[in-house]
Short mmCIF file of C-alpha atoms in Angstrom, two decimals:
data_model
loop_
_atom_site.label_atom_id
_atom_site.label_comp_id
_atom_site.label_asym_id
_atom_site.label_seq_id
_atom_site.Cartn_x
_atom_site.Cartn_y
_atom_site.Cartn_z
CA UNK A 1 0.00 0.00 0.00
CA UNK A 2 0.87 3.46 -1.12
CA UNK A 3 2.53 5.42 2.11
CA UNK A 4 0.64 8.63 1.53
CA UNK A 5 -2.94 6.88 1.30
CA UNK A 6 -1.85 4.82 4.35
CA UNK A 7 -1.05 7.91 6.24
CA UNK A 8 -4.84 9.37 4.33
CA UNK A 9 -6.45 6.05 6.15
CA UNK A 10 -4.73 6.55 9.17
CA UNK A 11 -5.91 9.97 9.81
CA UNK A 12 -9.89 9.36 8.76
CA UNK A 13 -9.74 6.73 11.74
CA UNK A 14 -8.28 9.10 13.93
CA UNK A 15 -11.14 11.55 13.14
CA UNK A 16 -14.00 9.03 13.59
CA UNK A 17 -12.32 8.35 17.02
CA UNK A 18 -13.09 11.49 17.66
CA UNK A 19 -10.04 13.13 18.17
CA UNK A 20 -9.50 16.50 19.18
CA UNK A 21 -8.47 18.86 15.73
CA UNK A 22 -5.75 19.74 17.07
CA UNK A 23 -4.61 16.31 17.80
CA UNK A 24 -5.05 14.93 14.58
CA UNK A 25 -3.22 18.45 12.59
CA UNK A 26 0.15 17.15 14.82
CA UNK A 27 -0.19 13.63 13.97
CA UNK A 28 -0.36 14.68 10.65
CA UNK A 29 1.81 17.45 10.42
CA UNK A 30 4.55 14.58 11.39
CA UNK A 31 3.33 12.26 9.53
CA UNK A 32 3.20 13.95 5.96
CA UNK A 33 6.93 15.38 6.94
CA UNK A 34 7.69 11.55 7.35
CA UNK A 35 6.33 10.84 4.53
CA UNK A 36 7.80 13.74 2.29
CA UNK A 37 11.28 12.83 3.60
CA UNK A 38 10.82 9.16 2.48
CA UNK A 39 9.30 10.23 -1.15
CA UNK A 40 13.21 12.03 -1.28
CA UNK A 41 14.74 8.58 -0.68
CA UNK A 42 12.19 7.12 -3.48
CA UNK A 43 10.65 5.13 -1.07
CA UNK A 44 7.16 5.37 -2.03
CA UNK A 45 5.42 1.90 -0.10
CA UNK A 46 4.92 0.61 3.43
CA UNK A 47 6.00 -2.20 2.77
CA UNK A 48 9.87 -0.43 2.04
CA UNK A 49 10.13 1.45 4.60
CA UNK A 50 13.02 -0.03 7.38
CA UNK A 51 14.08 1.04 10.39
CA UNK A 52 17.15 2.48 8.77
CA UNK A 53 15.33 4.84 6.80
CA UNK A 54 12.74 5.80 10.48
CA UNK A 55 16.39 6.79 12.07
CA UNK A 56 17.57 8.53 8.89
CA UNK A 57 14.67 10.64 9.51
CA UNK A 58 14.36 11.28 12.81
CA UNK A 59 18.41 12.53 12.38
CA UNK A 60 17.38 14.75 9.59
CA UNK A 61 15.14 16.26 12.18
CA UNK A 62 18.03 16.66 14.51
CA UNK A 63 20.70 18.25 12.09
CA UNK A 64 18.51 19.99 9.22
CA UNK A 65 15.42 21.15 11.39
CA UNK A 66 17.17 21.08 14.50
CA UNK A 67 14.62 19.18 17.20
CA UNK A 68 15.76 18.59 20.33
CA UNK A 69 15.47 14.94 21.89
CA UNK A 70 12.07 15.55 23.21
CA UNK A 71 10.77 16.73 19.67
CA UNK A 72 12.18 13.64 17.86
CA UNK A 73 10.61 11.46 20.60
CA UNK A 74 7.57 12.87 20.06
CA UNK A 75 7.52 12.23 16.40
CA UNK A 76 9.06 8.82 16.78
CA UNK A 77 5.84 8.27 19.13
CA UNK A 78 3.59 9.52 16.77
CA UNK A 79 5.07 7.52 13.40
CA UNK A 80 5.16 4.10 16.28
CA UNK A 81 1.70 4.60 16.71
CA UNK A 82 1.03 4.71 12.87
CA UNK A 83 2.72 1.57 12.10
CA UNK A 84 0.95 -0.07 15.16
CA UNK A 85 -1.89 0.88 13.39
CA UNK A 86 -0.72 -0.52 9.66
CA UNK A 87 -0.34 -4.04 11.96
CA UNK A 88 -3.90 -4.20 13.94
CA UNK A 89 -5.33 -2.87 9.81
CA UNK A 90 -2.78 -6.30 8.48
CA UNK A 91 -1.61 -3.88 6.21
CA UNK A 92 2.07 -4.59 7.31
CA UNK A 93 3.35 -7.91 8.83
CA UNK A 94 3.85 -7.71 12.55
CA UNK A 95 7.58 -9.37 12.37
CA UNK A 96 8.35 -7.06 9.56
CA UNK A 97 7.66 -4.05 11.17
CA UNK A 98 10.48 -0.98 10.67
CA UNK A 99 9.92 0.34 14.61
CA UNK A 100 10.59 -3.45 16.29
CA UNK A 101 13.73 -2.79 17.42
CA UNK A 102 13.94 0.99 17.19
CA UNK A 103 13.70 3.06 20.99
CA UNK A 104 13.11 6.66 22.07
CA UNK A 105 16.40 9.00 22.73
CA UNK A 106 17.59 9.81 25.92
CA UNK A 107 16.62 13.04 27.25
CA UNK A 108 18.27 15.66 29.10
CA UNK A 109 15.55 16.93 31.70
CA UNK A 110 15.61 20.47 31.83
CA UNK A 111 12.56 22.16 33.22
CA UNK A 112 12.28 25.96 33.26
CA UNK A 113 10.67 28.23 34.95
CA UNK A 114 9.92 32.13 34.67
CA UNK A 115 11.71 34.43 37.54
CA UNK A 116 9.69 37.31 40.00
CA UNK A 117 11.27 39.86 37.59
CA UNK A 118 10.69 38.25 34.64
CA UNK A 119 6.66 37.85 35.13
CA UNK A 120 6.67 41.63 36.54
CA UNK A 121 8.67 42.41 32.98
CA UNK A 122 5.80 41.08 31.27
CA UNK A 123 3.14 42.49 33.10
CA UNK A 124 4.49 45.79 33.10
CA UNK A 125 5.04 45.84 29.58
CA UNK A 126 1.66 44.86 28.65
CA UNK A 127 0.25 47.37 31.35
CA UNK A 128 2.06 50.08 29.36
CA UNK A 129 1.62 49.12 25.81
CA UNK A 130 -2.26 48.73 27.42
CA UNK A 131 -2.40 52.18 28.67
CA UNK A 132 -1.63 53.67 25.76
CA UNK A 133 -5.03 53.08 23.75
CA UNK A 134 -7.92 50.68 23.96
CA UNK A 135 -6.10 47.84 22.36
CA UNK A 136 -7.78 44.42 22.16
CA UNK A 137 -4.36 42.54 21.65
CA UNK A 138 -2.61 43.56 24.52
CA UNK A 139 -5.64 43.26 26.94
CA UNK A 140 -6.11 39.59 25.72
CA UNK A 141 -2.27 38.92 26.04
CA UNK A 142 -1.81 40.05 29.25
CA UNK A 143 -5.00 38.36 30.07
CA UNK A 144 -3.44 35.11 28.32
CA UNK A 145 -0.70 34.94 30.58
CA UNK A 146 -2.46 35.67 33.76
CA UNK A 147 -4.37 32.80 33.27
CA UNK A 148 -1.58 30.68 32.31
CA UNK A 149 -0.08 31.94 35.37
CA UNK A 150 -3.12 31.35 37.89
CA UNK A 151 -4.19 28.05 36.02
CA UNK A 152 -1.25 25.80 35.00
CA UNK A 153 -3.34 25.18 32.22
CA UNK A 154 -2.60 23.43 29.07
CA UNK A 155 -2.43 25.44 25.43
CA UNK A 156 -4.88 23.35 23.66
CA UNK A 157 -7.22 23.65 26.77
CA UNK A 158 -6.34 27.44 26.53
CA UNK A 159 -7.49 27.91 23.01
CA UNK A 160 -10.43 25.84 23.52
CA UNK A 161 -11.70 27.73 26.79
CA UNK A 162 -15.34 29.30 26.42
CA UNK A 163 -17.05 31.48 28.34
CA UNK A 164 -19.84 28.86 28.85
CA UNK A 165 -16.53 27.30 30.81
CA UNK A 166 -16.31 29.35 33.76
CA UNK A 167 -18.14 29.80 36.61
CA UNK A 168 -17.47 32.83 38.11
CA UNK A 169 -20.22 32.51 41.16
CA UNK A 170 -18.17 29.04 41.97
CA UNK A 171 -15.24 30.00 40.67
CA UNK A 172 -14.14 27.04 39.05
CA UNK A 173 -13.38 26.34 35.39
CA UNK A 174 -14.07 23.28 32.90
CA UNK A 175 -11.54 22.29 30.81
CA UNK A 176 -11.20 19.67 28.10
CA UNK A 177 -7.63 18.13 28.75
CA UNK A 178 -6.00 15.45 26.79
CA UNK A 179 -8.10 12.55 25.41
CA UNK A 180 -10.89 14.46 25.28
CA UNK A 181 -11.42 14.35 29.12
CA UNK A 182 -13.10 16.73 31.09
CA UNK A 183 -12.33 18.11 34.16
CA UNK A 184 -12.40 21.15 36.50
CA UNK A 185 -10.20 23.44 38.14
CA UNK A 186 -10.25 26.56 40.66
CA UNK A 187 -9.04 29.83 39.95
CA UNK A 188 -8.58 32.53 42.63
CA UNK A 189 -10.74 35.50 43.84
CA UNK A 190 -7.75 37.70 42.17
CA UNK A 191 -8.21 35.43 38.86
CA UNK A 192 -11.73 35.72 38.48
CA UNK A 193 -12.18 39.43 39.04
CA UNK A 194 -9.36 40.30 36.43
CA UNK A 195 -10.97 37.95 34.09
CA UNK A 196 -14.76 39.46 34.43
CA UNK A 197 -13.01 43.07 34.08
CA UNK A 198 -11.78 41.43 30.78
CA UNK A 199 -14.81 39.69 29.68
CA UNK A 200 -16.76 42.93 29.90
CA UNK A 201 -14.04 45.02 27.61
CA UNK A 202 -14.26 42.59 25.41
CA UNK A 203 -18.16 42.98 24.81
CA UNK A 204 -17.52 46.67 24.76
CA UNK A 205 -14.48 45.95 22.11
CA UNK A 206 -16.19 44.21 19.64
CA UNK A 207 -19.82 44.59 20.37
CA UNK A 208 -20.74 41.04 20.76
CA UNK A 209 -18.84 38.48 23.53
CA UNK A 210 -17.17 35.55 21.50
CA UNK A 211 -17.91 32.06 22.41
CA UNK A 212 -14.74 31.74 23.12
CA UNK A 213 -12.20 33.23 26.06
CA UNK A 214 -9.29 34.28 24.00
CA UNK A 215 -10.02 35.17 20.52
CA UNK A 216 -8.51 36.79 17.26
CA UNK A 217 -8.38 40.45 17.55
CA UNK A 218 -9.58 40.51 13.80
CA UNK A 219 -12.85 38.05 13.94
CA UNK A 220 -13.55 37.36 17.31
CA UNK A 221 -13.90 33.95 16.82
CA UNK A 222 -11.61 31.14 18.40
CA UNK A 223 -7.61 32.51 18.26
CA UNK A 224 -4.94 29.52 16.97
CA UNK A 225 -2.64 27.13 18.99
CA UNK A 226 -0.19 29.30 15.80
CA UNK A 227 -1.87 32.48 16.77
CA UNK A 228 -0.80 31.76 20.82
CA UNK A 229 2.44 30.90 20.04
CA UNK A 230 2.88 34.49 17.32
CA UNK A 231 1.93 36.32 20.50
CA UNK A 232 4.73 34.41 22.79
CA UNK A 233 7.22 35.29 19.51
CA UNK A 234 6.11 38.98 19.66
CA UNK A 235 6.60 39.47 23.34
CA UNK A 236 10.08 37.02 23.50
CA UNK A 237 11.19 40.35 20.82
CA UNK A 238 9.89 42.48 23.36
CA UNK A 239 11.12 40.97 26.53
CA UNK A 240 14.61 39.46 25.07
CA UNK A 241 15.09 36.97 27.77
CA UNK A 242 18.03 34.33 27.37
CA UNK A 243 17.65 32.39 29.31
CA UNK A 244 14.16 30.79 29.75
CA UNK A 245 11.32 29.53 26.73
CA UNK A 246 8.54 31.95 26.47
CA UNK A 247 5.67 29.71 25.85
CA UNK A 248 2.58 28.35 27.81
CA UNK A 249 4.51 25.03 28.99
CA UNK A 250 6.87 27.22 30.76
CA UNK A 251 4.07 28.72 32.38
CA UNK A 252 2.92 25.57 33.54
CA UNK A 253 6.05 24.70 34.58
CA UNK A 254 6.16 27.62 36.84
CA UNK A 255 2.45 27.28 37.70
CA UNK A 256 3.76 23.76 39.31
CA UNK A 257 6.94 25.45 40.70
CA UNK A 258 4.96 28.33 42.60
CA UNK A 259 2.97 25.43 43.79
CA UNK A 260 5.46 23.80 45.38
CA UNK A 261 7.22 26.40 46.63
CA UNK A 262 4.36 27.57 48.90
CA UNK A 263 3.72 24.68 50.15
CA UNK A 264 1.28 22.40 47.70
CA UNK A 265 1.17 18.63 48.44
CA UNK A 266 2.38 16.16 45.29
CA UNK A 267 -1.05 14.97 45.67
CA UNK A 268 -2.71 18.89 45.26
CA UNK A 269 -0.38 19.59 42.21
CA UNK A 270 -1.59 16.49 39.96
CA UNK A 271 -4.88 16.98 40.53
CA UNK A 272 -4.25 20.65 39.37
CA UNK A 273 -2.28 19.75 36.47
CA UNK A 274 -4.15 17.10 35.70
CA UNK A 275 -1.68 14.57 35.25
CA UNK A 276 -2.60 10.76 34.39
CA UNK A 277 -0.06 9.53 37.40
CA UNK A 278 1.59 10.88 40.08
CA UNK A 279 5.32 10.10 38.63
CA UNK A 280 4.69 12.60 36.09
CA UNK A 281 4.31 15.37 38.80
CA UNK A 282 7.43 14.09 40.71
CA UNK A 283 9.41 15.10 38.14
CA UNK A 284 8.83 18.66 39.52
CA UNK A 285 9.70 17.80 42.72
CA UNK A 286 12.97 15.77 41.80
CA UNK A 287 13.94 18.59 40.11
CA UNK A 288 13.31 21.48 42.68
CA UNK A 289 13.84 19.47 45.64
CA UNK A 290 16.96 21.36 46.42
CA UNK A 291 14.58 24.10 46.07
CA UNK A 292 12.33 23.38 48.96
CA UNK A 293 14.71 23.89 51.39
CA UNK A 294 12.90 26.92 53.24
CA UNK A 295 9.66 25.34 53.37
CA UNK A 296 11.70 22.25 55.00
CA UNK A 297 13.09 24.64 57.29
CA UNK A 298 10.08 26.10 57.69
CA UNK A 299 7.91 23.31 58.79
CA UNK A 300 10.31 20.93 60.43
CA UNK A 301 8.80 18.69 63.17
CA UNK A 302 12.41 19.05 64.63
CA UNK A 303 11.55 22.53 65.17
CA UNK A 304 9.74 22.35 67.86
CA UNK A 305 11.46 19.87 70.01
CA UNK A 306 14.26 20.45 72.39
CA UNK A 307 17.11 18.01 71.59
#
C-alpha cells in the first residue's frame, strides 16, 4: 500500500475516534513530513520502509530542522503509533515491522521556569503598551498569561476555553484536557475578578462576547494554537530573555513550581495539572527538591522539640 494513502487512512480513523483537531493536525503534520522525507529517498510503499530509513529521519530532524530529543521522541511516538496501526489494519506484517527494534532518545531533563522579575517584565510591559489606547491585543495577552499563570493550564485547553466554561459565582473552570477528558479546576478571587473586568471590555471591544475566552483580535472567533504561540514570539522580541522559553509550557512549569514552593502537596499539584499519574508530577519535585529547602526549614517537626 501506497505510504501517503496509508497515512490518508490513518488519519480518517483518527477523526472518527473522535479526536480533538488539534490532535489529529500534529499527527499529521509529522506524519506527511515523514512521509515527504521518504518520497526524497524514493521510497514510495509501506512495505519499504526499514528502520534504517525511520532513524535517517528522525536525524534529519536533529541536524537539518534542528529538534531537540524531546521533539524527535515525540515524532518517533507519533510515526510508532502509525505503524501499530498498519499491523492491527494487516496492512504490514507484525515481524516485519520498521519500529521493532527501534527506541526513544535519551533526554536531558531540563525544566524551566519564569523568575519574580521576569513575570513583573511582562506584566508591566503589557500594562504600558495597554495604557496607551484601547487595544484588544494587549488586553487579551496580558489576560493570556495571567491565566496561564493562575491556572497551569494546558495550550490546547487554553485555546479551547469558552465562556460557557467558567463559573465565576463558583469559581471554578471546565476544561477539556488530553483525550478528550473533562475536568475542573479553581481559579482565585484575584483570577476571576481580572478575568470578568476582561470579559466585559471585550463585549464593549467588539460589540458582541465571542464564544470563546481568548479570541482573534480581527474576527472574534476562536484565536490559533499558531496564533498563541505568534503572541509568545512577539513578546520574546519584546522581553529578550536568554535564558528561559517563552511559551505556555513554561508557564505551567512555573504554575507547578509556585505550587510547590508555597507549600502544595504532590497529591494537590496532579490533581491541578491534571496529570494521568503521580510520577509525572514528581518530576517537579525531583527537580526542585533542592529548592524546597525553606519550606523544609520552615515546617520541620524538629523545630519544635528540644534536643
Amino acid at each position: 500500500m501506497l505510504l501517503k494513502f496509508a497515512i490518508k487512512d490513518y488519519l480518517a480513523e483518527k477523526e472518527y475516534n473522535n479526536l480533538s483537531d488539534q490532535t489529529i493536525e500534529t499527527y499529521a503534520t509529522t506524519l506527511n513530513e515523514f512521509q515527504a522525507f521518504c518520497a526524497a529517498q524514493e521510497v514510495v510503499d509501506v512495505d519499504d520502509v526499514s528502520s534504517t530509513l525511520i532513524k535517517s529521519y528522525l536525524l534529519h530532524c536533529q541536524k537539518e530542522r534542528g529538534n531537540n530529543a524531546t521533539t524527535r521522541n515525540g515524532k518517533f511516538r507519533r510515526i510508532k503509533i502509525f505503524f501499530n496501526y498498519l499491523e492491527n489494519e494487516e496492512i504490514i506484517d507484525a515481524k516485519k515491522s520498521p519500529i521493532r527494534k527501534l527506541s526513544y532518545v535519551r533526554e536531558d531533563i531540563k525544566i524551566e521556569a519564569f523568575t519574580d522579575y521576569q513575570i513583573n517584565q511582562m506584566l508591566n510591559y503589557f500594562r504600558r503598551v495597554r495604557n496607551r489606547g484601547r487595544t484588544f491585543r494587549y488586553y487579551r495577552d496580558y489576560s493570556i498569561v495571567i491565566f496561564l499563570l493562575g491556572t497551569g493550564i494546558r495550550l490546547g485547553e487554553l485555546v479551547n476555553l469558552k465562556w460557557n466554561d467558567i463559573n465565576f459565582k463558583t469559581q471554578v473552570v471546565t476544561v477539556w484536557g488530553k483525550k478528550r477528558e473533562q475536568s475542573s479546576i479553581p481559579i482565585t478571587n484575584k483570577l476571576a475578578k481580572e478575568l470578568a473586568e476582561y470579559k466585559a471590555f471585550s463585549e464593549q471591544y467588539f460589540g458582541k462576547l465571542s464564544e470563546y475566552v481568548f479570541p482573534s483580535e480581527t474576527t472574534n472567533k476562536q484565536m490559533t494554537v499558531e496564533g498563541v504561540k505568534s503572541m509568545f514570539q512577539r513578546l520574546k522580541v519584546a522581553m529578550n530573555f536568554s535564558d528561559v522559553r517563552l511559551s505556555a509550557h513554561t508557564f505551567r512549569h512555573t504554575f507547578a513550581h509556585r505550587c510547590l514552593m508555597a507549600g502544595m502537596d504532590i497529591f494537590s499539584l496532579q490533581k491541578m495539572l491534571r496529570h494521568s499519574n503521580l510520577a509525572m508530577t514528581q518530576k517537579y519535585l525531583s527537580i526542585w527538591g533542592t529548592a524546597l529547602k525553606s519550606q523544609n526549614d520552615l515546617y520541620n517537626p524538629l523545630n519544635d522539640i528540644q534536643l
